[in-house]
Tab-separated table of C-alpha atoms in Angstrom:
chain	number	residue	atom	x	y	z
A	124	MET	CA	-39.403	-153.069	92.173
A	125	GLU	CA	-40.752	-156.373	93.214
A	126	SER	CA	-43.943	-157.637	91.237
A	127	SER	CA	-46.826	-158.569	93.384
A	128	GLU	CA	-47.139	-161.440	91.231
A	129	ASP	CA	-43.822	-162.852	92.012
A	130	PRO	CA	-44.203	-166.108	93.745
A	131	PHE	CA	-40.573	-165.712	95.595
A	132	PHE	CA	-39.142	-163.200	98.231
A	133	TRP	CA	-36.163	-162.159	96.269
A	134	ARG	CA	-35.136	-161.873	92.904
A	135	VAL	CA	-32.072	-161.697	90.697
A	136	SER	CA	-31.762	-159.568	87.793
A	137	GLN	CA	-29.072	-161.135	85.975
A	138	SER	CA	-30.070	-164.933	86.057
A	139	GLU	CA	-32.366	-167.609	84.850
A	140	SER	CA	-35.949	-167.202	85.526
A	141	LEU	CA	-36.992	-169.465	88.620
A	142	LYS	CA	-40.368	-170.208	87.261
A	143	GLU	CA	-38.080	-172.691	84.777
A	144	TYR	CA	-37.276	-174.763	87.509
A	145	GLN	CA	-40.007	-176.995	86.782
A	146	PRO	CA	-40.530	-180.589	85.308
A	147	GLY	CA	-38.824	-180.188	81.830
A	148	GLY	CA	-37.010	-177.198	82.857
A	149	TYR	CA	-33.735	-176.332	84.539
A	150	HIS	CA	-31.695	-178.662	86.513
A	151	PRO	CA	-30.752	-176.880	89.911
A	152	VAL	CA	-27.135	-176.451	90.366
A	153	HIS	CA	-25.027	-175.195	93.318
A	154	LEU	CA	-21.454	-174.096	93.913
A	155	GLY	CA	-19.416	-177.392	95.114
A	156	ASP	CA	-21.810	-179.738	93.647
A	157	ILE	CA	-20.365	-182.734	91.783
A	158	ILE	CA	-21.547	-183.601	88.320
A	159	TYR	CA	-21.299	-186.907	86.848
A	160	PRO	CA	-23.529	-189.372	84.603
A	161	THR	CA	-26.592	-190.739	86.324
A	162	SER	CA	-26.148	-194.063	84.770
A	163	GLY	CA	-23.174	-196.243	83.335
A	164	VAL	CA	-19.489	-196.152	84.170
A	165	LYS	CA	-18.749	-193.064	86.185
A	166	THR	CA	-15.878	-191.989	84.451
A	167	SER	CA	-16.666	-188.519	84.389
A	168	ARG	CA	-16.717	-185.982	87.653
A	169	TYR	CA	-17.012	-182.342	87.855
A	170	ARG	CA	-16.953	-179.926	90.533
A	171	ILE	CA	-18.704	-176.558	90.159
A	172	LEU	CA	-17.001	-173.557	90.729
A	173	ALA	CA	-18.391	-170.415	89.250
A	174	LYS	CA	-21.316	-169.475	87.070
A	175	LEU	CA	-20.424	-168.165	83.524
A	176	GLY	CA	-23.915	-167.736	82.038
A	177	TYR	CA	-27.411	-168.680	81.270
A	178	GLY	CA	-30.046	-168.926	78.420
A	179	GLY	CA	-33.360	-169.845	77.630
A	180	PHE	CA	-32.534	-173.573	77.296
A	181	ALA	CA	-29.591	-173.995	79.497
A	182	THR	CA	-27.184	-173.073	82.400
A	183	VAL	CA	-23.348	-172.718	82.082
A	184	TRP	CA	-20.785	-173.297	84.655
A	185	LEU	CA	-17.238	-173.030	85.380
A	186	ALA	CA	-15.907	-176.409	86.507
A	187	GLU	CA	-12.813	-178.328	87.675
A	188	ASP	CA	-12.471	-181.945	86.039
A	189	LEU	CA	-11.972	-184.289	88.782
A	190	VAL	CA	-10.549	-186.983	86.404
A	191	ARG	CA	-8.350	-185.091	84.422
A	192	LYS	CA	-6.667	-183.122	87.433
A	193	ASN	CA	-6.181	-179.645	87.507
A	194	GLN	CA	-8.332	-178.841	84.488
A	195	CYS	CA	-11.038	-175.990	84.339
A	196	VAL	CA	-13.777	-176.798	81.570
A	197	ALA	CA	-17.205	-175.175	80.689
A	198	LEU	CA	-20.256	-177.191	81.993
A	199	LYS	CA	-23.387	-176.755	79.801
A	200	VAL	CA	-26.581	-178.114	81.376
A	201	ASN	CA	-29.711	-178.279	79.141
A	202	ILE	CA	-32.993	-178.273	80.260
A	203	ALA	CA	-34.610	-181.537	80.511
A	204	ARG	CA	-37.157	-180.955	77.847
A	205	LEU	CA	-34.417	-180.872	75.196
A	206	THR	CA	-33.139	-184.189	75.649
A	207	GLY	CA	-33.549	-186.308	72.774
A	208	ARG	CA	-34.677	-183.433	70.652
A	209	ASN	CA	-31.245	-181.420	70.551
A	210	ASN	CA	-28.700	-181.774	68.089
A	211	GLU	CA	-25.963	-180.088	69.649
A	212	VAL	CA	-24.086	-183.234	71.009
A	213	LYS	CA	-24.203	-185.087	67.854
A	214	ILE	CA	-23.064	-182.083	65.815
A	215	LEU	CA	-20.068	-181.269	68.286
A	216	LYS	CA	-18.943	-185.056	68.103
A	217	THR	CA	-19.065	-184.780	64.384
A	218	CYS	CA	-16.923	-181.859	64.708
A	219	SER	CA	-14.550	-183.627	67.189
A	220	SER	CA	-14.347	-186.356	64.599
A	221	LEU	CA	-12.889	-184.178	62.022
A	222	PRO	CA	-9.237	-183.186	61.364
A	223	HIS	CA	-8.513	-180.330	63.315
A	224	ASP	CA	-5.421	-179.039	61.148
A	225	GLN	CA	-8.049	-177.672	58.636
A	226	LEU	CA	-8.618	-174.366	57.964
A	227	GLY	CA	-11.235	-172.540	60.444
A	228	SER	CA	-11.244	-175.380	62.671
A	229	ALA	CA	-9.527	-173.520	65.341
A	230	HIS	CA	-12.628	-171.337	65.594
A	231	VAL	CA	-15.273	-173.852	66.452
A	232	ILE	CA	-15.550	-175.031	70.063
A	233	ARG	CA	-14.031	-178.269	71.231
A	234	LEU	CA	-16.020	-180.846	72.737
A	235	LEU	CA	-14.275	-182.492	75.761
A	236	ASP	CA	-17.398	-184.997	77.008
A	237	ALA	CA	-20.872	-185.296	76.999
A	238	PHE	CA	-23.432	-187.386	79.225
A	239	GLU	CA	-26.720	-187.402	80.973
A	240	ILE	CA	-28.050	-186.467	84.177
A	241	GLU	CA	-31.313	-187.116	86.162
A	242	GLY	CA	-32.547	-184.746	88.552
A	243	PRO	CA	-35.701	-183.435	90.258
A	244	ASN	CA	-36.950	-181.787	86.862
A	245	GLY	CA	-35.761	-184.864	84.517
A	246	ILE	CA	-32.878	-186.019	82.505
A	247	HIS	CA	-30.738	-183.323	81.311
A	248	GLU	CA	-27.958	-183.537	78.579
A	249	VAL	CA	-24.479	-182.088	79.832
A	250	ILE	CA	-21.761	-180.869	77.513
A	251	VAL	CA	-18.319	-180.255	78.276
A	252	THR	CA	-16.235	-177.912	76.563
A	253	GLU	CA	-13.150	-175.742	76.547
A	254	VAL	CA	-13.895	-172.357	78.561
A	255	VAL	CA	-14.611	-169.473	76.363
A	256	CYS	CA	-15.115	-165.856	77.211
A	257	GLY	CA	-18.131	-163.661	75.894
A	258	TRP	CA	-17.069	-161.413	73.058
A	259	TYR	CA	-19.032	-158.315	73.801
A	260	PRO	CA	-17.715	-157.010	77.240
A	261	THR	CA	-14.280	-157.900	75.699
A	262	VAL	CA	-14.281	-156.437	72.422
A	263	VAL	CA	-15.978	-152.994	73.576
A	264	GLU	CA	-13.913	-152.559	76.535
A	265	ALA	CA	-10.665	-153.108	74.416
A	266	SER	CA	-12.067	-150.562	72.017
A	267	GLY	CA	-9.332	-149.407	69.829
A	268	ASP	CA	-6.959	-152.228	70.577
A	269	VAL	CA	-9.013	-154.762	68.787
A	270	ASP	CA	-8.509	-155.534	65.177
A	271	THR	CA	-11.898	-156.242	64.507
A	272	ARG	CA	-11.267	-157.218	60.739
A	273	LYS	CA	-9.008	-159.908	62.193
A	274	ILE	CA	-11.952	-161.223	64.356
A	275	CYS	CA	-14.561	-161.108	61.714
A	276	ARG	CA	-12.086	-163.034	59.205
A	277	GLU	CA	-11.825	-165.669	61.923
A	278	VAL	CA	-15.298	-166.000	62.560
A	279	SER	CA	-15.720	-166.426	58.697
A	280	LEU	CA	-13.043	-169.207	58.691
A	281	GLY	CA	-14.988	-170.744	61.302
A	282	VAL	CA	-18.211	-170.902	59.296
A	283	SER	CA	-16.204	-171.941	56.362
A	284	TRP	CA	-15.056	-174.961	58.201
A	285	LEU	CA	-18.693	-175.921	59.049
A	286	HIS	CA	-19.922	-175.552	55.584
A	287	GLY	CA	-16.889	-177.173	53.727
A	288	ASN	CA	-17.930	-180.221	56.376
A	289	GLY	CA	-21.678	-179.988	55.309
A	290	ILE	CA	-22.836	-178.497	58.676
A	291	ILE	CA	-24.981	-175.680	58.903
A	292	HIS	CA	-25.390	-173.899	62.125
A	293	GLY	CA	-28.689	-172.929	61.778
A	294	GLY	CA	-31.460	-172.425	64.133
A	295	THR	CA	-29.536	-170.593	66.774
A	296	TYR	CA	-27.809	-168.721	64.329
A	297	ILE	CA	-24.378	-167.234	64.135
A	298	HIS	CA	-24.520	-164.067	66.161
A	299	GLY	CA	-22.465	-162.024	68.933
A	300	ASN	CA	-23.830	-164.640	71.766
A	301	ASN	CA	-22.886	-167.605	70.008
A	302	ILE	CA	-19.134	-165.997	69.415
A	303	GLY	CA	-16.668	-166.018	72.359
A	304	PHE	CA	-12.770	-165.952	72.931
A	305	ARG	CA	-10.506	-168.745	73.904
A	306	VAL	CA	-9.138	-168.326	77.135
A	307	PRO	CA	-5.132	-168.867	76.588
A	308	ARG	CA	-3.444	-170.806	79.388
A	309	LEU	CA	-6.356	-171.654	81.071
A	310	SER	CA	-5.381	-175.238	81.447
A	311	GLU	CA	-2.087	-174.038	83.162
A	312	ILE	CA	-4.331	-172.489	86.123
A	313	SER	CA	-5.184	-174.957	88.937
A	314	PRO	CA	-8.649	-174.870	90.106
A	315	ASP	CA	-7.548	-173.707	93.493
A	316	LEU	CA	-5.752	-170.966	91.796
A	317	ALA	CA	-8.801	-169.997	89.834
A	318	LEU	CA	-11.177	-169.594	92.781
A	319	LYS	CA	-8.428	-167.738	94.461
A	320	ASN	CA	-8.108	-165.583	91.441
A	321	LEU	CA	-11.849	-165.250	91.047
A	322	GLU	CA	-12.061	-164.133	94.693
A	323	GLU	CA	-9.429	-161.653	94.199
A	324	VAL	CA	-11.526	-160.278	91.057
A	325	ILE	CA	-15.055	-160.323	91.826
A	326	GLY	CA	-15.164	-161.188	95.927
A	327	ALA	CA	-17.667	-163.489	96.819
A	328	GLN	CA	-20.127	-164.606	94.195
A	329	THR	CA	-23.519	-163.185	94.480
A	330	CYS	CA	-25.810	-165.951	95.887
A	331	ILE	CA	-29.479	-165.082	96.292
A	332	ALA	CA	-31.511	-167.452	98.634
A	333	VAL	CA	-34.631	-168.987	97.006
A	334	VAL	CA	-37.634	-168.828	99.220
A	335	PRO	CA	-41.380	-168.902	97.756
A	336	LYS	CA	-43.903	-166.794	99.428
A	337	ASP	CA	-46.426	-169.579	99.540
A	338	ARG	CA	-45.614	-172.007	102.310
A	339	THR	CA	-47.003	-175.058	100.263
A	340	TYR	CA	-44.866	-174.378	97.172
A	341	ASP	CA	-43.253	-177.450	96.188
A	342	SER	CA	-39.637	-176.596	96.580
A	343	THR	CA	-38.091	-180.150	95.102
A	344	HIS	CA	-37.985	-178.796	92.006
A	345	LEU	CA	-35.941	-175.681	92.865
A	346	PRO	CA	-32.238	-174.544	93.663
A	347	LYS	CA	-31.467	-173.464	97.331
A	348	TYR	CA	-30.090	-170.349	95.762
A	349	LEU	CA	-29.734	-168.404	92.500
A	350	VAL	CA	-25.986	-167.509	91.364
A	351	GLU	CA	-25.566	-163.877	89.633
A	352	GLU	CA	-24.569	-164.580	85.859
A	353	ASN	CA	-21.678	-162.503	85.757
A	354	SER	CA	-19.276	-163.923	88.469
A	355	GLY	CA	-17.486	-166.025	86.452
A	356	ALA	CA	-17.679	-164.074	83.539
A	357	VAL	CA	-15.741	-161.352	84.945
A	358	TRP	CA	-13.261	-163.564	86.035
A	359	LEU	CA	-12.701	-164.864	82.553
A	360	HIS	CA	-12.831	-161.583	81.243
A	361	GLY	CA	-9.805	-160.698	83.419
A	362	ARG	CA	-7.440	-163.757	82.220
A	363	LEU	CA	-7.914	-162.380	79.007
A	364	ALA	CA	-6.490	-159.024	80.157
A	365	ASP	CA	-3.076	-160.621	79.971
A	366	ILE	CA	-3.037	-160.869	76.523
A	367	ARG	CA	-2.594	-158.551	73.249
A	368	PRO	CA	-5.848	-158.056	71.685
A	369	ASP	CA	-4.224	-159.200	68.290
A	370	ASP	CA	-3.929	-162.598	69.921
A	371	TYR	CA	-7.790	-163.051	70.725
A	372	CYS	CA	-8.891	-166.294	68.875
A	373	PRO	CA	-12.613	-166.178	68.310
A	374	VAL	CA	-14.927	-169.622	68.774
A	375	ILE	CA	-18.150	-170.227	67.453
A	376	PHE	CA	-20.509	-172.180	69.894
A	377	ASP	CA	-23.982	-173.090	70.621
A	378	PHE	CA	-24.819	-175.599	68.298
A	379	GLY	CA	-28.301	-176.530	69.464
A	380	GLY	CA	-29.797	-175.386	66.154
A	381	ALA	CA	-27.214	-177.048	63.873
A	382	PHE	CA	-27.591	-180.077	61.469
A	383	ARG	CA	-25.924	-182.035	58.557
A	384	GLN	CA	-26.876	-180.663	55.060
A	385	ALA	CA	-27.972	-184.253	54.355
A	386	ASP	CA	-30.040	-184.594	57.798
A	387	ILE	CA	-33.671	-183.283	58.470
A	388	MET	CA	-33.608	-179.633	59.865
A	389	PRO	CA	-34.555	-179.537	63.357
A	390	GLN	CA	-37.083	-176.817	64.860
A	391	PRO	CA	-35.051	-173.523	64.762
A	392	TYR	CA	-34.773	-171.117	67.771
A	393	VAL	CA	-34.404	-167.933	65.892
A	394	PRO	CA	-33.315	-164.685	67.379
A	395	LEU	CA	-35.511	-162.135	65.556
A	396	VAL	CA	-32.993	-159.778	64.444
A	397	PHE	CA	-31.105	-162.849	62.511
A	398	THR	CA	-34.257	-164.120	60.892
A	399	PRO	CA	-33.176	-164.435	57.102
A	400	PRO	CA	-36.223	-163.422	54.848
A	401	GLU	CA	-36.892	-167.021	53.350
A	402	LEU	CA	-38.137	-167.913	56.553
A	403	LEU	CA	-40.719	-164.926	56.686
A	404	PHE	CA	-41.703	-165.126	52.976
A	405	GLU	CA	-41.469	-168.569	51.708
A	406	ALA	CA	-41.557	-170.957	54.935
A	407	GLY	CA	-38.326	-171.799	53.670
A	408	THR	CA	-35.625	-174.164	55.164
A	409	LEU	CA	-32.480	-173.215	56.708
A	410	SER	CA	-29.409	-173.482	54.620
A	411	PHE	CA	-25.858	-172.530	54.277
A	412	ALA	CA	-27.135	-169.305	52.725
A	413	SER	CA	-29.364	-168.538	55.914
A	414	ASP	CA	-25.964	-169.076	57.612
A	415	ILE	CA	-24.534	-166.314	55.345
A	416	TRP	CA	-27.520	-163.843	56.041
A	417	ALA	CA	-26.652	-164.439	59.660
A	418	LEU	CA	-23.045	-163.803	59.362
A	419	GLY	CA	-23.704	-160.592	57.602
A	420	CYS	CA	-25.627	-159.533	60.334
A	421	THR	CA	-23.006	-160.776	62.794
A	422	LEU	CA	-20.175	-159.065	61.031
A	423	SER	CA	-22.149	-155.737	61.415
A	424	GLN	CA	-22.936	-156.250	65.112
A	425	LEU	CA	-18.864	-156.837	65.709
A	426	LEU	CA	-18.048	-153.582	63.859
A	427	PHE	CA	-20.368	-151.279	64.992
A	428	ARG	CA	-21.495	-152.940	68.628
A	429	SER	CA	-25.291	-152.853	67.932
A	430	THR	CA	-27.557	-154.923	65.617
A	431	LEU	CA	-28.068	-154.230	62.039
A	432	PHE	CA	-32.014	-153.220	62.616
A	433	GLY	CA	-31.906	-151.760	65.942
A	434	ARG	CA	-34.827	-152.637	68.415
A	435	ILE	CA	-37.064	-155.042	66.614
A	436	SER	CA	-39.714	-156.714	68.867
A	437	ASN	CA	-41.712	-158.691	65.891
A	438	HIS	CA	-41.784	-159.807	62.494
A	439	THR	CA	-44.107	-156.517	61.147
A	440	GLN	CA	-41.255	-154.162	62.388
A	441	LEU	CA	-38.579	-156.521	60.726
A	442	VAL	CA	-39.936	-156.473	57.383
A	443	GLY	CA	-40.286	-152.720	57.779
A	444	ALA	CA	-36.426	-152.789	58.816
A	445	PHE	CA	-35.609	-154.662	55.855
A	446	ALA	CA	-37.231	-152.424	53.432
A	447	LYS	CA	-35.618	-149.171	55.087
A	448	THR	CA	-32.271	-151.034	54.902
A	449	PHE	CA	-32.321	-153.110	51.696
A	450	GLY	CA	-35.064	-151.485	49.553
A	451	PRO	CA	-37.833	-153.070	47.365
A	452	PHE	CA	-38.800	-156.693	47.687
A	453	PRO	CA	-38.573	-159.445	45.021
A	454	SER	CA	-41.769	-159.282	43.156
A	455	ALA	CA	-42.543	-162.984	44.022
A	456	TRP	CA	-43.145	-161.358	47.737
A	457	VAL	CA	-45.098	-158.110	46.928
A	458	ASP	CA	-48.548	-159.437	47.999
A	459	ALA	CA	-47.291	-161.582	50.902
A	460	SER	CA	-49.677	-161.001	54.008
A	461	ILE	CA	-46.985	-159.910	56.032
A	462	LEU	CA	-46.255	-156.929	53.801
A	463	VAL	CA	-49.821	-156.241	53.830
A	464	LYS	CA	-50.026	-156.183	57.433
A	465	ALA	CA	-47.225	-153.951	57.619
A	466	GLY	CA	-48.709	-151.523	55.068
A	467	ILE	CA	-45.254	-151.884	52.833
A	468	ASP	CA	-45.276	-151.628	49.220
A	469	ASN	CA	-42.377	-151.644	46.481
A	470	GLU	CA	-43.689	-148.133	45.227
A	471	THR	CA	-43.417	-146.471	48.253
A	472	ILE	CA	-40.068	-148.321	49.329
A	473	ALA	CA	-38.659	-147.400	45.640
A	474	ASN	CA	-38.847	-143.871	46.716
A	475	ASN	CA	-36.630	-143.977	49.730
A	476	PRO	CA	-33.072	-145.230	48.918
A	477	PRO	CA	-32.266	-147.932	51.080
A	478	SER	CA	-30.010	-147.103	53.905
A	479	LEU	CA	-27.142	-149.687	52.818
A	480	ASP	CA	-26.931	-148.002	49.572
A	481	ILE	CA	-26.590	-144.110	51.292
A	482	VAL	CA	-23.990	-145.780	53.648
A	483	SER	CA	-22.181	-147.200	50.875
A	484	THR	CA	-22.105	-144.251	48.895
A	485	GLU	CA	-21.045	-142.169	51.914
A	486	TRP	CA	-18.181	-144.359	52.642
A	487	ALA	CA	-17.165	-144.206	48.982
A	488	VAL	CA	-17.239	-140.442	48.830
A	489	THR	CA	-16.135	-139.523	52.296
A	490	GLN	CA	-13.880	-142.377	52.959
A	491	THR	CA	-15.280	-142.303	56.537
A	492	THR	CA	-13.314	-144.400	59.141
A	493	LEU	CA	-15.316	-147.179	60.782
A	494	PRO	CA	-14.929	-147.768	64.241
A	495	TRP	CA	-11.900	-149.657	65.255
A	496	ASP	CA	-10.799	-149.641	61.834
A	497	GLU	CA	-7.983	-147.540	60.428
A	498	ALA	CA	-8.079	-148.607	57.058
A	499	SER	CA	-11.000	-146.298	56.030
A	500	ARG	CA	-9.971	-146.529	52.376
A	501	GLU	CA	-11.361	-149.841	52.240
A	502	SER	CA	-14.766	-149.052	53.905
A	503	PRO	CA	-16.567	-149.215	50.326
A	504	GLU	CA	-15.252	-152.745	50.182
A	505	LEU	CA	-16.741	-153.611	53.118
A	506	ALA	CA	-20.141	-152.229	51.973
A	507	LYS	CA	-19.853	-154.442	49.127
A	508	LEU	CA	-19.254	-157.221	51.099
A	509	MET	CA	-22.043	-156.733	53.108
A	510	LYS	CA	-24.441	-156.226	50.090
A	511	GLY	CA	-23.393	-159.366	48.889
A	512	MET	CA	-24.159	-161.586	52.169
A	513	LEU	CA	-27.430	-159.771	52.731
A	514	GLN	CA	-29.437	-160.287	49.514
A	515	TYR	CA	-33.177	-161.136	49.834
A	516	LEU	CA	-33.219	-164.326	47.819
A	517	PRO	CA	-30.897	-167.111	49.413
A	518	GLN	CA	-29.572	-168.067	45.576
A	519	ASP	CA	-28.582	-164.357	45.131
A	520	ARG	CA	-26.307	-164.227	48.441
A	521	ALA	CA	-22.565	-164.714	48.201
A	522	ASN	CA	-21.338	-168.130	49.531
A	523	ILE	CA	-18.788	-168.826	52.396
A	524	HIS	CA	-15.685	-169.072	49.600
A	525	GLN	CA	-16.833	-165.507	48.159
A	526	VAL	CA	-16.943	-164.154	51.549
A	527	LEU	CA	-13.548	-165.303	52.339
A	528	LEU	CA	-12.079	-163.889	49.037
A	529	SER	CA	-13.714	-160.364	49.354
A	530	PRO	CA	-11.135	-157.743	49.279
A	531	TRP	CA	-12.127	-156.673	52.727
A	532	LEU	CA	-11.480	-159.873	54.429
A	533	ARG	CA	-8.619	-160.524	52.266
A	534	VAL	CA	-8.043	-164.385	53.757
A	535	GLN	CA	-4.982	-166.161	51.865
A	536	LEU	CA	-6.263	-169.516	51.329
A	537	GLN	CA	-3.293	-171.215	51.261
A	538	ASP	CA	-3.857	-174.692	52.525
A	539	SER	CA	-4.930	-176.438	49.343
A	540	LYS	CA	-6.898	-179.255	50.991
A	541	SER	CA	-9.126	-176.712	52.744
A	542	ILE	CA	-9.640	-175.041	49.141
A	543	THR	CA	-10.335	-178.556	47.800
A	544	ARG	CA	-12.780	-179.546	50.660
A	545	LEU	CA	-14.666	-176.102	50.368
A	546	LYS	CA	-15.253	-176.089	46.712
A	547	SER	CA	-16.132	-179.638	46.867
A	548	ASN	CA	-19.149	-179.016	49.145
A	549	SER	CA	-22.258	-177.873	47.303
A	550	ALA	CA	-22.326	-174.833	49.273
A	551	PHE	CA	-20.436	-173.466	46.658
A	552	LEU	CA	-22.173	-174.475	43.524
A	553	GLU	CA	-25.272	-172.904	44.887
A	554	ASN	CA	-24.242	-169.670	43.635
A	555	SER	CA	-21.966	-168.591	40.887
A	556	ALA	CA	-22.338	-164.667	41.155
A	557	SER	CA	-19.149	-162.798	41.707
A	558	ILE	CA	-20.680	-159.792	43.511
A	559	ILE	CA	-18.122	-159.296	46.166
A	560	THR	CA	-14.784	-160.618	44.594
A	561	THR	CA	-14.524	-158.287	41.777
């Protein structure tokens, strides 16, 4: 039902907020628009074909590369207030400059182009990448056909490639919304065929006119219409239907909060359920260990199709979920104001076994089959892996090398150069524990 306070006549449920079309906010993008750099040599030109998605800081579009003919790409247009304050282009350029024959590099998105455009709401960064399809509908609808462990293994390999090259994914965290699947043979599809195929799959793209109720409303900052999010995403999902689920190639993307280990950490944009304890209790900085916490939460999400802590709306609820899942807090944290506010004390927690221990015991005794995983005998190994990644203190967590060598993931590190690179990085000197490999 339409809110009486809404300044517009019509609303779109699956689209970005119109209120963010203001100076510093979104850039108005329309189907058929030609996007190119505002200044400098205009060697880049892209025609907008369909909408792939949106977030709080960008809209993402399927586009035709007009310079490199017959190539479809993804165009991410950031909000203007991020320009000059966002590490994403810098990190993606760093990734692009690294050898791509290293173990795990195939599971990090590829940057194709980056430039700036100017519009009614300011100057915006445009990031052009290969096209990836969101993981969630793909995995859920494929259900039993998906080798979930393979996906978990390959996402972990992507993290290992980042950490081995000194890159912390950081503030946006590694989670389900930052993992997609590379769409095979997309380069073989002409934009004309893509549009024809898109029309066959979804019909006309749903566009809702943007009409302010107030005649004096300044419309110069607004798009003429909004495009529903799912049009391009549904089409991409259809493209994946032609390949075997075993061939799905997961890709980590969204590097807006990423940074090099040697650099100053940018302001993190932290999804609540992926917030590591050190940010709540120690005002600590993000680190390789923070990525491991987020990866542990992500593997749980990939396996069970839900977040580890359920529905959480604030930090007080989050620490309550920590206590229920992992048990008593470290002694240095027991007097923390957030625990006092939540009415949580270690004595009470100690009287209730943490749910992760209960689950681990049940798996060990009953060998319960995990969803989409036929190897039920290895469930205790998964529980051991999760416990190693989800330790309260960063220094107690497994590092990515130990994660890869865990019995459940069973990564065969046969690339000697990759092993040397991983072990030489300080990420693997932070922690000598063998919690998950023995």
